[in-house]
mmCIF file of C-alpha atoms in Angstrom:
data_model
loop_
_atom_site.group_PDB
_atom_site.id
_atom_site.type_symbol
_atom_site.label_atom_id
_atom_site.label_comp_id
_atom_site.label_asym_id
_atom_site.label_seq_id
_atom_site.Cartn_x
_atom_site.Cartn_y
_atom_site.Cartn_z
ATOM 1 C CA MET B 1 88.551 121.908 99.113
ATOM 2 C CA GLU B 2 90.785 122.711 96.151
ATOM 3 C CA ILE B 3 94.216 121.112 96.406
ATOM 4 C CA LYS B 4 97.086 123.246 95.140
ATOM 5 C CA SER B 5 100.113 121.919 97.023
ATOM 6 C CA VAL B 6 101.197 118.324 97.594
ATOM 7 C CA GLY B 7 103.702 117.078 100.163
ATOM 8 C CA ILE B 8 105.393 113.738 99.492
ATOM 9 C CA VAL B 9 107.227 111.813 102.223
ATOM 10 C CA GLY B 10 109.684 109.382 100.686
ATOM 11 C CA ALA B 11 111.755 110.088 97.562
ATOM 12 C CA GLY B 12 112.282 106.481 96.504
ATOM 13 C CA GLN B 13 110.880 104.486 93.616
ATOM 14 C CA MET B 14 107.281 105.583 94.212
ATOM 15 C CA GLY B 15 107.817 109.020 95.746
ATOM 16 C CA ASN B 16 109.887 110.409 92.875
ATOM 17 C CA GLY B 17 107.303 109.194 90.345
ATOM 18 C CA ILE B 18 104.468 110.802 92.300
ATOM 19 C CA ALA B 19 106.430 114.067 92.504
ATOM 20 C CA HIS B 20 107.003 113.903 88.732
ATOM 21 C CA VAL B 21 103.321 113.555 87.775
ATOM 22 C CA MET B 22 102.089 116.014 90.388
ATOM 23 C CA ALA B 23 104.501 118.767 89.290
ATOM 24 C CA LEU B 24 103.769 118.124 85.627
ATOM 25 C CA SER B 25 100.041 118.549 86.357
ATOM 26 C CA GLY B 26 100.534 121.945 87.991
ATOM 27 C CA TYR B 27 100.762 121.131 91.699
ATOM 28 C CA ASP B 28 103.410 122.705 93.932
ATOM 29 C CA VAL B 29 105.369 119.765 95.322
ATOM 30 C CA ARG B 30 107.368 119.454 98.548
ATOM 31 C CA LEU B 31 109.475 116.303 98.396
ATOM 32 C CA ASN B 32 110.934 114.913 101.621
ATOM 33 C CA ASP B 33 113.215 112.040 102.569
ATOM 34 C CA ILE B 34 115.371 111.222 105.579
ATOM 35 C CA SER B 35 118.280 110.699 103.157
ATOM 36 C CA SER B 36 119.695 113.709 101.301
ATOM 37 C CA ASP B 37 121.266 111.251 98.837
ATOM 38 C CA ALA B 38 117.803 109.834 98.093
ATOM 39 C CA ILE B 39 116.471 113.320 97.396
ATOM 40 C CA ASP B 40 119.388 114.123 95.075
ATOM 41 C CA ALA B 41 118.904 110.826 93.239
ATOM 42 C CA ALA B 42 115.156 111.464 92.956
ATOM 43 C CA LEU B 43 115.616 114.940 91.472
ATOM 44 C CA ALA B 44 118.157 113.592 88.981
ATOM 45 C CA LEU B 45 115.810 110.765 87.963
ATOM 46 C CA ILE B 46 112.818 113.102 87.616
ATOM 47 C CA THR B 47 114.913 115.357 85.363
ATOM 48 C CA ARG B 48 116.001 112.405 83.206
ATOM 49 C CA ASN B 49 112.444 111.106 82.908
ATOM 50 C CA LEU B 50 111.110 114.556 81.967
ATOM 51 C CA ASP B 51 113.906 114.922 79.410
ATOM 52 C CA ARG B 52 112.864 111.572 77.938
ATOM 53 C CA GLN B 53 109.277 112.823 77.639
ATOM 54 C CA VAL B 54 110.521 115.933 75.824
ATOM 55 C CA THR B 55 112.584 113.783 73.441
ATOM 56 C CA ARG B 56 109.522 111.653 72.689
ATOM 57 C CA GLU B 57 107.460 114.820 72.198
ATOM 58 C CA LYS B 58 105.065 113.871 75.019
ATOM 59 C CA ILE B 59 105.668 117.270 76.646
ATOM 60 C CA SER B 60 107.414 120.518 75.649
ATOM 61 C CA SER B 61 110.682 121.765 77.108
ATOM 62 C CA ALA B 62 108.666 124.578 78.728
ATOM 63 C CA ASP B 63 106.466 121.965 80.440
ATOM 64 C CA ARG B 64 109.588 120.222 81.743
ATOM 65 C CA ASP B 65 111.138 123.416 83.084
ATOM 66 C CA SER B 66 107.865 124.484 84.685
ATOM 67 C CA ALA B 67 107.441 121.097 86.371
ATOM 68 C CA LEU B 68 110.981 121.118 87.768
ATOM 69 C CA SER B 69 110.470 124.631 89.131
ATOM 70 C CA ARG B 70 107.458 123.404 91.129
ATOM 71 C CA ILE B 71 109.404 120.724 93.033
ATOM 72 C CA GLN B 72 110.944 121.851 96.293
ATOM 73 C CA ALA B 73 113.148 119.277 98.014
ATOM 74 C CA THR B 74 113.138 119.615 101.787
ATOM 75 C CA PRO B 75 114.467 117.573 104.711
ATOM 76 C CA ASP B 76 111.949 119.343 106.975
ATOM 77 C CA LEU B 77 108.694 117.448 107.617
ATOM 78 C CA ALA B 78 107.146 120.634 109.045
ATOM 79 C CA GLN B 79 107.267 122.197 105.555
ATOM 80 C CA VAL B 80 105.696 119.111 104.004
ATOM 81 C CA ALA B 81 102.907 119.238 106.607
ATOM 82 C CA GLN B 82 101.844 122.692 105.379
ATOM 83 C CA SER B 83 100.664 121.210 102.070
ATOM 84 C CA ASP B 84 96.988 120.792 101.154
ATOM 85 C CA LEU B 85 97.523 117.079 100.492
ATOM 86 C CA VAL B 86 100.228 114.877 102.021
ATOM 87 C CA ILE B 87 101.124 111.520 100.453
ATOM 88 C CA GLU B 88 103.239 109.158 102.535
ATOM 89 C CA ALA B 89 105.322 107.014 100.159
ATOM 90 C CA ALA B 90 107.824 105.432 102.541
ATOM 91 C CA THR B 91 108.783 101.781 102.814
ATOM 92 C CA GLU B 92 106.013 99.188 103.295
ATOM 93 C CA ARG B 93 106.423 98.943 107.085
ATOM 94 C CA GLU B 94 103.545 99.952 109.307
ATOM 95 C CA ASP B 95 105.712 101.089 112.225
ATOM 96 C CA ILE B 96 107.607 103.524 109.982
ATOM 97 C CA LYS B 97 104.370 104.892 108.535
ATOM 98 C CA HIS B 98 102.992 105.534 112.041
ATOM 99 C CA GLN B 99 106.205 107.387 112.965
ATOM 100 C CA ILE B 100 105.900 109.598 109.888
ATOM 101 C CA PHE B 101 102.283 110.534 110.604
ATOM 102 C CA GLU B 102 103.064 111.237 114.261
ATOM 103 C CA ALA B 103 105.882 113.581 113.182
ATOM 104 C CA LEU B 104 103.598 115.364 110.702
ATOM 105 C CA LEU B 105 100.605 115.889 113.009
ATOM 106 C CA PRO B 106 101.811 118.914 115.055
ATOM 107 C CA ASN B 107 102.383 121.001 111.910
ATOM 108 C CA LEU B 108 99.407 120.041 109.732
ATOM 109 C CA LYS B 109 96.873 122.633 108.629
ATOM 110 C CA PRO B 110 93.350 121.834 109.905
ATOM 111 C CA GLU B 111 92.151 121.165 106.368
ATOM 112 C CA THR B 112 95.126 119.074 105.182
ATOM 113 C CA ILE B 113 94.249 115.656 103.771
ATOM 114 C CA LEU B 114 96.575 112.831 104.839
ATOM 115 C CA THR B 115 97.072 109.846 102.546
ATOM 116 C CA SER B 116 99.266 106.773 102.257
ATOM 117 C CA ASN B 117 100.602 105.145 99.106
ATOM 118 C CA THR B 118 100.608 101.807 100.948
ATOM 119 C CA SER B 119 99.994 98.805 98.720
ATOM 120 C CA SER B 120 98.455 96.615 101.413
ATOM 121 C CA ILE B 121 98.305 98.025 104.973
ATOM 122 C CA SER B 122 94.969 98.856 106.631
ATOM 123 C CA ILE B 123 93.970 102.465 105.958
ATOM 124 C CA THR B 124 91.560 102.402 108.913
ATOM 125 C CA ARG B 125 94.366 101.347 111.264
ATOM 126 C CA LEU B 126 96.788 103.979 109.945
ATOM 127 C CA ALA B 127 94.087 106.660 110.192
ATOM 128 C CA SER B 128 93.161 105.737 113.760
ATOM 129 C CA ARG B 129 96.547 106.912 115.021
ATOM 130 C CA THR B 130 96.079 110.413 113.564
ATOM 131 C CA ASP B 131 93.931 113.391 114.584
ATOM 132 C CA ARG B 132 91.912 113.298 111.325
ATOM 133 C CA PRO B 133 90.657 109.810 110.394
ATOM 134 C CA GLU B 134 87.864 111.426 108.373
ATOM 135 C CA LYS B 135 90.505 113.219 106.265
ATOM 136 C CA PHE B 136 92.675 110.130 105.748
ATOM 137 C CA MET B 137 92.743 107.864 102.668
ATOM 138 C CA GLY B 138 94.746 105.342 100.742
ATOM 139 C CA PHE B 139 96.204 106.898 97.576
ATOM 140 C CA HIS B 140 97.885 103.954 95.860
ATOM 141 C CA PHE B 141 99.788 104.654 92.644
ATOM 142 C CA MET B 142 101.064 101.891 90.379
ATOM 143 C CA ASN B 143 104.741 101.588 89.455
ATOM 144 C CA PRO B 144 106.180 103.238 87.362
ATOM 145 C CA VAL B 145 103.967 106.183 88.270
ATOM 146 C CA PRO B 146 104.486 108.330 85.131
ATOM 147 C CA VAL B 147 103.479 105.392 82.900
ATOM 148 C CA MET B 148 100.748 103.506 84.754
ATOM 149 C CA GLN B 149 97.225 104.852 84.405
ATOM 150 C CA LEU B 150 95.547 103.447 87.521
ATOM 151 C CA VAL B 151 95.313 104.903 91.029
ATOM 152 C CA GLU B 152 93.539 102.960 93.762
ATOM 153 C CA LEU B 153 91.588 105.200 96.140
ATOM 154 C CA ILE B 154 90.918 103.402 99.416
ATOM 155 C CA ARG B 155 88.483 104.715 102.012
ATOM 156 C CA GLY B 156 88.994 103.859 105.658
ATOM 157 C CA ILE B 157 85.939 103.299 107.833
ATOM 158 C CA ALA B 158 85.922 106.976 108.853
ATOM 159 C CA THR B 159 86.886 108.646 105.527
ATOM 160 C CA ASP B 160 84.307 111.293 104.605
ATOM 161 C CA ALA B 161 82.873 111.961 101.144
ATOM 162 C CA GLU B 162 84.541 115.372 100.840
ATOM 163 C CA THR B 163 87.991 113.829 101.268
ATOM 164 C CA TYR B 164 87.276 111.130 98.702
ATOM 165 C CA ASP B 165 85.962 113.689 96.189
ATOM 166 C CA ALA B 166 89.033 115.906 96.655
ATOM 167 C CA CYS B 167 91.399 112.986 96.008
ATOM 168 C CA LEU B 168 89.325 111.838 93.033
ATOM 169 C CA ALA B 169 89.652 115.334 91.541
ATOM 170 C CA VAL B 170 93.456 115.094 91.885
ATOM 171 C CA VAL B 171 93.521 111.741 90.066
ATOM 172 C CA GLN B 172 91.421 113.198 87.268
ATOM 173 C CA LYS B 173 93.678 116.264 86.969
ATOM 174 C CA LEU B 174 96.655 113.885 86.619
ATOM 175 C CA GLY B 175 94.884 112.320 83.639
ATOM 176 C CA LYS B 176 94.740 108.965 85.396
ATOM 177 C CA THR B 177 91.860 106.632 86.243
ATOM 178 C CA ALA B 178 90.701 105.967 89.799
ATOM 179 C CA ALA B 179 89.551 102.580 91.066
ATOM 180 C CA SER B 180 87.614 102.785 94.325
ATOM 181 C CA ALA B 181 88.575 100.010 96.752
ATOM 182 C CA GLU B 182 87.330 99.024 100.179
ATOM 183 C CA ASP B 183 89.784 98.752 103.057
ATOM 184 C CA PHE B 184 90.610 95.047 103.057
ATOM 185 C CA PRO B 185 94.138 93.599 102.960
ATOM 186 C CA ALA B 186 96.031 94.481 99.734
ATOM 187 C CA PHE B 187 92.926 96.181 98.238
ATOM 188 C CA ILE B 188 92.212 95.174 94.591
ATOM 189 C CA VAL B 189 95.364 95.049 92.461
ATOM 190 C CA ASN B 190 97.685 93.353 94.936
ATOM 191 C CA ARG B 191 94.951 91.086 96.308
ATOM 192 C CA ILE B 192 94.895 89.515 92.837
ATOM 193 C CA LEU B 193 98.471 90.104 91.614
ATOM 194 C CA MET B 194 100.572 89.024 94.611
ATOM 195 C CA PRO B 195 99.062 85.535 95.036
ATOM 196 C CA MET B 196 99.789 84.987 91.328
ATOM 197 C CA ILE B 197 103.430 85.984 91.842
ATOM 198 C CA ASN B 198 103.601 83.857 95.000
ATOM 199 C CA GLU B 199 102.197 80.878 93.067
ATOM 200 C CA ALA B 200 104.854 81.409 90.382
ATOM 201 C CA VAL B 201 107.508 81.233 93.123
ATOM 202 C CA TYR B 202 105.897 78.019 94.430
ATOM 203 C CA THR B 203 106.022 76.645 90.861
ATOM 204 C CA LEU B 204 109.765 77.385 90.858
ATOM 205 C CA TYR B 205 110.216 76.062 94.425
ATOM 206 C CA GLU B 206 108.528 72.751 93.581
ATOM 207 C CA GLY B 207 110.561 72.308 90.405
ATOM 208 C CA VAL B 208 107.617 72.465 88.025
ATOM 209 C CA GLY B 209 109.591 74.882 85.850
ATOM 210 C CA ASN B 210 112.684 77.048 85.974
ATOM 211 C CA VAL B 211 112.695 80.864 86.016
ATOM 212 C CA GLU B 212 112.894 81.168 82.253
ATOM 213 C CA SER B 213 110.168 78.630 81.471
ATOM 214 C CA ILE B 214 107.750 80.087 84.055
ATOM 215 C CA ASP B 215 108.114 83.648 82.755
ATOM 216 C CA GLN B 216 108.036 82.546 79.115
ATOM 217 C CA SER B 217 104.885 80.504 79.746
ATOM 218 C CA MET B 218 102.983 83.449 81.191
ATOM 219 C CA LYS B 219 104.209 85.912 78.558
ATOM 220 C CA LEU B 220 103.457 83.720 75.568
ATOM 221 C CA GLY B 221 100.676 81.563 77.036
ATOM 222 C CA ALA B 222 98.699 84.227 78.907
ATOM 223 C CA ASN B 223 99.861 87.305 76.958
ATOM 224 C CA HIS B 224 101.320 89.001 80.057
ATOM 225 C CA PRO B 225 103.759 91.820 79.163
ATOM 226 C CA MET B 226 106.174 90.604 81.887
ATOM 227 C CA GLY B 227 106.596 87.189 83.440
ATOM 228 C CA PRO B 228 105.607 86.934 87.126
ATOM 229 C CA LEU B 229 109.160 86.412 88.379
ATOM 230 C CA GLU B 230 110.499 89.249 86.229
ATOM 231 C CA LEU B 231 107.688 91.409 87.602
ATOM 232 C CA ALA B 232 108.502 90.379 91.173
ATOM 233 C CA ASP B 233 112.098 91.543 90.640
ATOM 234 C CA PHE B 234 110.806 94.850 89.276
ATOM 235 C CA ILE B 235 108.483 95.405 92.259
ATOM 236 C CA GLY B 236 111.037 94.233 94.839
ATOM 237 C CA LEU B 237 110.933 90.809 96.494
ATOM 238 C CA ASP B 238 110.843 92.409 99.958
ATOM 239 C CA THR B 239 107.707 94.312 98.958
ATOM 240 C CA CYS B 240 106.123 91.146 97.537
ATOM 241 C CA LEU B 241 106.865 89.272 100.759
ATOM 242 C CA ALA B 242 105.525 92.109 102.910
ATOM 243 C CA ILE B 243 102.235 92.153 100.984
ATOM 244 C CA MET B 244 101.879 88.353 101.171
ATOM 245 C CA ASN B 245 102.410 88.558 104.941
ATOM 246 C CA VAL B 246 99.700 91.232 105.189
ATOM 247 C CA LEU B 247 97.315 89.008 103.198
ATOM 248 C CA HIS B 248 98.194 85.923 105.265
ATOM 249 C CA ASP B 249 97.882 87.717 108.614
ATOM 250 C CA GLY B 250 94.847 89.794 107.676
ATOM 251 C CA LEU B 251 92.731 87.091 106.025
ATOM 252 C CA ALA B 252 93.997 84.045 107.963
ATOM 253 C CA ASP B 253 93.785 81.818 104.904
ATOM 254 C CA THR B 254 96.576 79.333 104.112
ATOM 255 C CA LYS B 255 96.270 80.076 100.386
ATOM 256 C CA TYR B 256 98.136 83.323 101.104
ATOM 257 C CA ARG B 257 101.104 81.627 102.835
ATOM 258 C CA PRO B 258 104.307 83.168 101.409
ATOM 259 C CA CYS B 259 106.451 80.676 99.534
ATOM 260 C CA PRO B 260 109.554 79.689 101.588
ATOM 261 C CA LEU B 261 111.719 80.360 98.536
ATOM 262 C CA LEU B 262 110.490 83.966 98.396
ATOM 263 C CA THR B 263 111.430 84.333 102.073
ATOM 264 C CA LYS B 264 114.852 82.799 101.370
ATOM 265 C CA TYR B 265 115.614 85.268 98.570
ATOM 266 C CA VAL B 266 114.691 88.184 100.831
ATOM 267 C CA GLU B 267 116.855 86.790 103.642
ATOM 268 C CA ALA B 268 119.752 86.623 101.175
ATOM 269 C CA GLY B 269 119.244 90.277 100.290
ATOM 270 C CA TRP B 270 118.403 89.307 96.704
ATOM 271 C CA LEU B 271 115.516 91.732 96.360
ATOM 272 C CA GLY B 272 115.391 92.089 92.579
ATOM 273 C CA ARG B 273 116.486 94.914 90.321
ATOM 274 C CA LYS B 274 117.234 97.349 93.143
ATOM 275 C CA THR B 275 119.937 95.029 94.557
ATOM 276 C CA GLN B 276 121.034 93.676 91.149
ATOM 277 C CA ARG B 277 119.967 90.120 92.049
ATOM 278 C CA GLY B 278 116.643 88.414 92.506
ATOM 279 C CA PHE B 279 115.123 85.732 90.325
ATOM 280 C CA TYR B 280 117.455 87.203 87.714
ATOM 281 C CA ASP B 281 121.040 88.430 88.063
ATOM 282 C CA TYR B 282 121.270 91.952 86.594
ATOM 283 C CA ARG B 283 124.994 92.529 87.048
ATOM 284 C CA GLY B 284 125.879 91.689 83.440
ATOM 285 C CA GLU B 285 124.719 93.117 80.139
ATOM 286 C CA VAL B 286 121.753 90.721 79.974
ATOM 287 C CA PRO B 287 119.662 89.485 82.956
ATOM 288 C CA VAL B 288 120.470 85.839 83.750
ATOM 289 C CA PRO B 289 118.076 83.538 85.679
ATOM 290 C CA THR B 290 119.379 82.588 89.133
ATOM 291 C CA ARG B 291 117.561 79.223 89.159
#
């Protein structure tokens, strides 16, 4: 099946980036969110990011205008369901994802492929609650979507080869690289990345180093472009905690136990950049470590 239209549920950090790259690659995009403010913010951000690409001569102004014309914002899930490919990019909570798929099902075309941008939740389990587990996949973009080159494609136990091939063709048309992952908790990237971040939080929690020394050590000692605590703030500490809980629950291994300090930050509402405070305080001109 040739995919021409893409429906995206969730206009937040991931959803707006997915809409951006899909429209720029020639797909007709239907962007949905329960919040009209979120949709307005997403369209404004997409426009700014496209303008930046024009300024840097990555794309032409005609490319930008064409991409923007392909994005249709809609509060109506029924319209999104009429797309050839639907990508759920809502918050990393399984109950919310199930609600979204249940709302989509009555209006889906028989051939529509359903996917989730989940970073850790079982694709097989999500698919089992739909009417098309063979046409269901994990379609996990990295953040920020317009910049990062990798997309994880995750097959559930029932995903058929035709569905995988169709999604692979989309990734290739986007000019990105696909990594095929099996359906185990957190897949490949986050299975490796999140325990590293969690261990950095433990290093802070146990007083081995402060925020600055931990991040500086990994940037200068391991040549990481961002320190693990800085990266955690960028991802969102609530998302990091959610993925660690999925790993801990799904694999039943104590090495995946979330650090109590990570839990404490989330309980405080200090979720990183999106709330202006996490392991760094972003309310001033320069980020300041909070520990």
